[in-house]
mmCIF file of C-alpha atoms and ligand atoms in Angstrom:
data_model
loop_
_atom_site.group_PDB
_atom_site.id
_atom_site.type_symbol
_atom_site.label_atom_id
_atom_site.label_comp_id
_atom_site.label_asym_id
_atom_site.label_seq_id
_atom_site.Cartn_x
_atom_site.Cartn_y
_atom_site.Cartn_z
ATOM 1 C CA UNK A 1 -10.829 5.635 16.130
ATOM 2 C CA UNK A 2 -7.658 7.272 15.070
ATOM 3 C CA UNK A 3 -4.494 5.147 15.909
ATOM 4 C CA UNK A 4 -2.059 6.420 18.232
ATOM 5 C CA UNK A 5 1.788 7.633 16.829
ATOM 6 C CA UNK A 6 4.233 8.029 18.932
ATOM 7 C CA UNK A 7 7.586 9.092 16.887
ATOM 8 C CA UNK A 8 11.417 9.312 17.240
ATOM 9 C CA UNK A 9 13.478 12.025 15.734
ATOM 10 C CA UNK A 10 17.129 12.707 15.536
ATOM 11 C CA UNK A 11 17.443 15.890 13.527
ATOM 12 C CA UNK A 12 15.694 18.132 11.266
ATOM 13 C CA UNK A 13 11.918 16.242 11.544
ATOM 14 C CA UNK A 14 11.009 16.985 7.912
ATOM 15 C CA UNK A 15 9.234 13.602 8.005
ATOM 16 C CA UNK A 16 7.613 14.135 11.752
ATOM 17 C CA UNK A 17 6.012 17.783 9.652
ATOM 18 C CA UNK A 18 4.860 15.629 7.325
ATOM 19 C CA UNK A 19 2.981 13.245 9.575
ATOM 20 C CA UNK A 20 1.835 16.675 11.486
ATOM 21 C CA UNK A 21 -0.015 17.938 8.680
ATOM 22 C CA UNK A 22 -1.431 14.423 7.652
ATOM 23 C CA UNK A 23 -2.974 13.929 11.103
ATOM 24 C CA UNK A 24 -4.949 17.292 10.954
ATOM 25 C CA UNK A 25 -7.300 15.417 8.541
ATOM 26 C CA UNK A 26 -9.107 13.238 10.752
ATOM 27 C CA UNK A 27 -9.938 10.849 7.951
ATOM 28 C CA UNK A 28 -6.053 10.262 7.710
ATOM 29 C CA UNK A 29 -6.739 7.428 10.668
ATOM 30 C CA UNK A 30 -3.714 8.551 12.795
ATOM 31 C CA UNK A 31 -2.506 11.183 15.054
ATOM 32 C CA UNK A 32 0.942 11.874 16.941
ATOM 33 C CA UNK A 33 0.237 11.240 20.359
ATOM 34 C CA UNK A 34 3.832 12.200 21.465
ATOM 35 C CA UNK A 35 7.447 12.872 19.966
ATOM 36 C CA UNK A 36 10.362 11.530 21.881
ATOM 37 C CA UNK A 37 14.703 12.200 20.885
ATOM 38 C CA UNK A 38 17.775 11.096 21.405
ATOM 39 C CA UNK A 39 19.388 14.443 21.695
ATOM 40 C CA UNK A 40 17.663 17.684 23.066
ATOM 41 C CA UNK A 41 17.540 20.714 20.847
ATOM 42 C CA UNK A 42 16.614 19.666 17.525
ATOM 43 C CA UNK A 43 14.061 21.014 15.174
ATOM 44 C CA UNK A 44 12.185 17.530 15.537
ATOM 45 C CA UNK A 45 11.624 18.411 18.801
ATOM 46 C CA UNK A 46 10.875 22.233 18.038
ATOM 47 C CA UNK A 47 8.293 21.081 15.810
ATOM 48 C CA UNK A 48 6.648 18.979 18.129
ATOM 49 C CA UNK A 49 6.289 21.697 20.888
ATOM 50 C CA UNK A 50 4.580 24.262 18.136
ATOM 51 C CA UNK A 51 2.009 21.229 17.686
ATOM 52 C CA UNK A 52 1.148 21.398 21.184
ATOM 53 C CA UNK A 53 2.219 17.908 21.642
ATOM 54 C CA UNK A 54 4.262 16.303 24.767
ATOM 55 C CA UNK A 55 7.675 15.810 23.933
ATOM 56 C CA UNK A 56 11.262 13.599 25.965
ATOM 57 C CA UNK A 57 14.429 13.107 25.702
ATOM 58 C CA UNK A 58 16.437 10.397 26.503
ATOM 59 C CA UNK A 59 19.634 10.299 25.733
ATOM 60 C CA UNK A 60 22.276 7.548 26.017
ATOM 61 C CA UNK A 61 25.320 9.448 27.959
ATOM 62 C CA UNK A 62 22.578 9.658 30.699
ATOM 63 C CA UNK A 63 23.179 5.962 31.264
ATOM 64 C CA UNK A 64 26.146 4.288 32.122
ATOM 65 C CA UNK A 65 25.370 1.115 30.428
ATOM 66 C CA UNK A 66 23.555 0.905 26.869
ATOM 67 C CA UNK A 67 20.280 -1.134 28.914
ATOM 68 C CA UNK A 68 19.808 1.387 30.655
ATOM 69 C CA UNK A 69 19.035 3.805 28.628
ATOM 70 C CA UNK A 70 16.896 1.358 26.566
ATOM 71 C CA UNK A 71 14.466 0.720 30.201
ATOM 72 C CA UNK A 72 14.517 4.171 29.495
ATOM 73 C CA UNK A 73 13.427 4.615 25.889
ATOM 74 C CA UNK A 74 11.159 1.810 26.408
ATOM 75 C CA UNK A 75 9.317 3.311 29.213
ATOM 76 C CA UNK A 76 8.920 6.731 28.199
ATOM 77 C CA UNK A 77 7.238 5.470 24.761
ATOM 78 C CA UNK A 78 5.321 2.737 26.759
ATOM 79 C CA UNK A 79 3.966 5.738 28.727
ATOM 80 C CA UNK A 80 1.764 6.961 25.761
ATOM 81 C CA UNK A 81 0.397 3.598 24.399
ATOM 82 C CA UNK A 82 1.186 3.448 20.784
ATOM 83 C CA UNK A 83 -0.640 1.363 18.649
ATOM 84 C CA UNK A 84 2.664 2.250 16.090
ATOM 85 C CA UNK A 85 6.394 4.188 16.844
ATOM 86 C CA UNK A 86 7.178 5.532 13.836
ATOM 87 C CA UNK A 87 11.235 6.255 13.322
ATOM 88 C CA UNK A 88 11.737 9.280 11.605
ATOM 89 C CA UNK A 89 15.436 10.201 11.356
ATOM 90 C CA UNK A 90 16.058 8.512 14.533
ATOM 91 C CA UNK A 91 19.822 7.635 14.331
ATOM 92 C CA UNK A 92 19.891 5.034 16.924
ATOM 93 C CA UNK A 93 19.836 1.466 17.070
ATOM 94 C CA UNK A 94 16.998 0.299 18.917
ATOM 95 C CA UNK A 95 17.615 -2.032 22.648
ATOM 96 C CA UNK A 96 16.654 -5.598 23.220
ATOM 97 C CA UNK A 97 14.249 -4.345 25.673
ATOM 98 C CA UNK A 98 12.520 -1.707 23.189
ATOM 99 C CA UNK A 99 12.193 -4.132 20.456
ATOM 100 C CA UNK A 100 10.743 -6.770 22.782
ATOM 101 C CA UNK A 101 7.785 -4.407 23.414
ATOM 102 C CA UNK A 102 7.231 -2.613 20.358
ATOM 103 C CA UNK A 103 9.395 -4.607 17.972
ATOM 104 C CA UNK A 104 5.681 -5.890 16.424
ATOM 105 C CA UNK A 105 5.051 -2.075 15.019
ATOM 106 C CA UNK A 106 7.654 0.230 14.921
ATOM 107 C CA UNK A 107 8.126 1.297 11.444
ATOM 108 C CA UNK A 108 11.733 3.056 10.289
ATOM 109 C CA UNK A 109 11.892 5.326 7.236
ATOM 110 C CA UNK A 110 15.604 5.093 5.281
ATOM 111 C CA UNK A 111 16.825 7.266 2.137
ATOM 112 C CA UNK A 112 18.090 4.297 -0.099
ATOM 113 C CA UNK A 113 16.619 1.290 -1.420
ATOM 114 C CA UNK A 114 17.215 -1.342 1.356
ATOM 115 C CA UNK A 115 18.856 -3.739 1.194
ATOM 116 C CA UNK A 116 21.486 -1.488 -0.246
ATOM 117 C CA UNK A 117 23.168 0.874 1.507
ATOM 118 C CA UNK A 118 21.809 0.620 5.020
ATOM 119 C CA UNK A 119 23.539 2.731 8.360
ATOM 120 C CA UNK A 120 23.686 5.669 8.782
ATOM 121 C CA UNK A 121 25.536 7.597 5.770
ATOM 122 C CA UNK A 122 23.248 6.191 2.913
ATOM 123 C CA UNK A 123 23.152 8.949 0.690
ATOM 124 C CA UNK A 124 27.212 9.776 0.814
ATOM 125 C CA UNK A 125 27.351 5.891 0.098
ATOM 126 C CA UNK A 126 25.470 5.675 -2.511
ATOM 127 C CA UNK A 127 26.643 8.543 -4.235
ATOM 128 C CA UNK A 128 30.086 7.386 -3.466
ATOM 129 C CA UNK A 129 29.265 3.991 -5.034
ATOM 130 C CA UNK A 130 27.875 5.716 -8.104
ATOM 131 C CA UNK A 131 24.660 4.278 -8.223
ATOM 132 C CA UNK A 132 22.462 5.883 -11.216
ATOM 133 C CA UNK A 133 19.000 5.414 -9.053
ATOM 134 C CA UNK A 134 18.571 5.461 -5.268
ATOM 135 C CA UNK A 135 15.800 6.088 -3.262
ATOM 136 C CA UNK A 136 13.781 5.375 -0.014
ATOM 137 C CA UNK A 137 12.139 2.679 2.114
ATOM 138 C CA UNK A 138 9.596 1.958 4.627
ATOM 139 C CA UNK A 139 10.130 -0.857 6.849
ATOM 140 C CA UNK A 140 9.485 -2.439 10.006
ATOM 141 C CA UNK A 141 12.712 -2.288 12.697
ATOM 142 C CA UNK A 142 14.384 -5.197 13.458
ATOM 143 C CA UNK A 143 17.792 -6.096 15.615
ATOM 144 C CA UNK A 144 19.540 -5.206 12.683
ATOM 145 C CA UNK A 145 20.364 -2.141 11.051
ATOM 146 C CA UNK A 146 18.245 -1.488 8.640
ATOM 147 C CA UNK A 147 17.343 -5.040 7.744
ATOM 148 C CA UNK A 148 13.872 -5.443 9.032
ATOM 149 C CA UNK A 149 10.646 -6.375 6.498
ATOM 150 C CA UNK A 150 10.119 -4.014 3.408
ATOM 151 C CA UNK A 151 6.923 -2.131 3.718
ATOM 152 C CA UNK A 152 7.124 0.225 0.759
ATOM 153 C CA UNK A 153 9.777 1.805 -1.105
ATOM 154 C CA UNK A 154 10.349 4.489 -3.898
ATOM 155 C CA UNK A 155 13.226 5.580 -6.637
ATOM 156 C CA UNK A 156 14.819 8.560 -7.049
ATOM 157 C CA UNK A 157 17.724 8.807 -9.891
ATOM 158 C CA UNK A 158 21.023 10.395 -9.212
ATOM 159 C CA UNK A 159 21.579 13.535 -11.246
ATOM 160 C CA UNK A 160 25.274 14.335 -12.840
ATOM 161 C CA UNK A 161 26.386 17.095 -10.190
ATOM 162 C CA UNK A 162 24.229 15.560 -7.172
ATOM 163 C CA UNK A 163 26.257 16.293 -4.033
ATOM 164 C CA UNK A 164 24.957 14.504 -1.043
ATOM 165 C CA UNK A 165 22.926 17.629 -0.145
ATOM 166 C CA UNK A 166 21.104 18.377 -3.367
ATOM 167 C CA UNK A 167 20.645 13.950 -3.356
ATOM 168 C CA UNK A 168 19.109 13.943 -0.070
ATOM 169 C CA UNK A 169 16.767 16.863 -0.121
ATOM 170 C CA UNK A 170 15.338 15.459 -3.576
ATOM 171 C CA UNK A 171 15.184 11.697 -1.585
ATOM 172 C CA UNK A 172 13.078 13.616 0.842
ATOM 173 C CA UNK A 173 10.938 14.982 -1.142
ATOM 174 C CA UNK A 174 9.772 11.366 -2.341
ATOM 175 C CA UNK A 175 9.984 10.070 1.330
ATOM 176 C CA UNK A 176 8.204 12.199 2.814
ATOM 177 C CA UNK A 177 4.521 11.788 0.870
ATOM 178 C CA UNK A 178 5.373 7.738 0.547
ATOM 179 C CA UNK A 179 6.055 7.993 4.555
ATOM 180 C CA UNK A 180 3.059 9.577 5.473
ATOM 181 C CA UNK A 181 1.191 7.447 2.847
ATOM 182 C CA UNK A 182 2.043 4.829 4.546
ATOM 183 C CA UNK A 183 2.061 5.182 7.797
ATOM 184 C CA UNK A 184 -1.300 6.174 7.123
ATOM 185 C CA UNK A 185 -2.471 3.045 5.457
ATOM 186 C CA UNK A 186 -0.712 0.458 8.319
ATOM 187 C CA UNK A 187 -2.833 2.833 10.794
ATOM 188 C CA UNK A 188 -6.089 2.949 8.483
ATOM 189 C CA UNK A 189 -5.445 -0.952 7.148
ATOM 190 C CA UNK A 190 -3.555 -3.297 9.443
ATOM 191 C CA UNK A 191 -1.444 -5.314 7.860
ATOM 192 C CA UNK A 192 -0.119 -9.063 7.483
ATOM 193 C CA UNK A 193 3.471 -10.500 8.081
ATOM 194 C CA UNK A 194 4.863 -13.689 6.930
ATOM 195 C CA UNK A 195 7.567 -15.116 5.583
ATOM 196 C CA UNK A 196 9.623 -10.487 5.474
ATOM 197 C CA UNK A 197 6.583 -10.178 2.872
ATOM 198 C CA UNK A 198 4.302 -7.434 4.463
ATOM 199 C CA UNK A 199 0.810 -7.286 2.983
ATOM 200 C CA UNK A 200 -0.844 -4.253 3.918
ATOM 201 C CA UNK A 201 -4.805 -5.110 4.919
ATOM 202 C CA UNK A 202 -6.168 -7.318 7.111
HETATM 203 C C1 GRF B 301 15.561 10.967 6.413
HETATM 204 O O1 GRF B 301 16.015 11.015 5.095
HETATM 205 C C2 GRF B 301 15.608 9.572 6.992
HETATM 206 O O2 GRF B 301 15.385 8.579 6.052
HETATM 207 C C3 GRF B 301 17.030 9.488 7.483
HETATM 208 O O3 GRF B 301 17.299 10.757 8.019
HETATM 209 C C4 GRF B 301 16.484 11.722 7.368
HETATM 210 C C5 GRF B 301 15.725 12.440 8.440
HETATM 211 O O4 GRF B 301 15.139 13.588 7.942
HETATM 212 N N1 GRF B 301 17.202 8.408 8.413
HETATM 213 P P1 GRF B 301 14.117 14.459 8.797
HETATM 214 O O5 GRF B 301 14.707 14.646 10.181
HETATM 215 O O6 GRF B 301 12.798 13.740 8.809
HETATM 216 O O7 GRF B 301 14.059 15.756 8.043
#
């Protein structure tokens, strides 16, 4: 039985297309059972609706305190039994109430290699810093930002002339494949957790 997805997106969704395509191959172990934003009208979204899939909003200017909108957040995902929520570009930090439900499997991706240069301007940062190799990771969400178990991660160097453009669209195209890779495998695999080491099997 294929596990059930539901993802978060804030922008562009390069990583939810990724995912997409995985989960037409039943053997991949997964599918996207619904996409939910922060913001409306985004391509995340867009790409979600040409997949057929059911898609919501909710944003936190509806709310006029930060709990509410996590009831919210919570609910709406809660509404489509996940067995993971998958983070992919979602530029919001997750609610008390959110990460008591689903704080057990709900996997972030981030374009550096965590611990360094976490938040939400990772590539400009590390560029800034002049780091010679960056990258991604894969990790489970915590209360913090960006600070939650390492699942998997992967290195990308810096090139002389990078601009944070050119960096990020060559981070992506490492995080995407070790995203979907392994998403896939938590889905396929289970996994174990002790001590921030994640094992991946049961
Ligand atoms: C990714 O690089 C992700 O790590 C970061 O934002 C980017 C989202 O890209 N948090 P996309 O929306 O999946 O194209």
């Amino acid at each position: 039985m294929s596990a059930r997805l539901v993802v978060l997106v804030s922008g562009a969704g390069t990583n939810l297309q990724a995912l997409l395509d995985a989960c037409a191959d039943p053997a991949y172990g997964a599918k996207v059972v619904a996409v939910g934003a922060d913001r409306p009208a985004i391509e995340g979204l867009a790409r979600a609706r040409r997949a057929g899939l059911p898609t919501f909003v909710a944003q936190v200017t509806d709310h006029p305190e930060r709990s509410g909108w996590d009831a919210a957040l919570t609910e709406a995902v809660a509404e489509h039994e996940p067995d993971l929520v998958v983070l992919a570009g979602f530029m919001k930090i997750l609610g008390a109430r959110f990460l008591d439900r689903f704080g057990d499997r709900t996997v972030n991706t981030h374009p550096a290699l965590l611990p360094a240069f976490p938040g939400a301007h990772a590539v400009r940062e590390a560029l800034a810093y002049g780091v010679r190799v960056t990258g991604c990771t894969v990790h489970f969400v915590d209360g913090g930002v960006d600070t939650g178990p390492v699942i998997a991660q992967r290195a990308v160097p810096v090139l002389d002339g990078d601009d944070e453009e050119t960096l990020h669209m060559r981070i992506k195209e490492v995080e995407n494949p070790l995203f979907v890779e392994t998403v896939g495998r938590l889905a396929r695999e289970g996994w174990t957790l002790s001590d921030r080491r994640v094992r991946i099997g049961r």
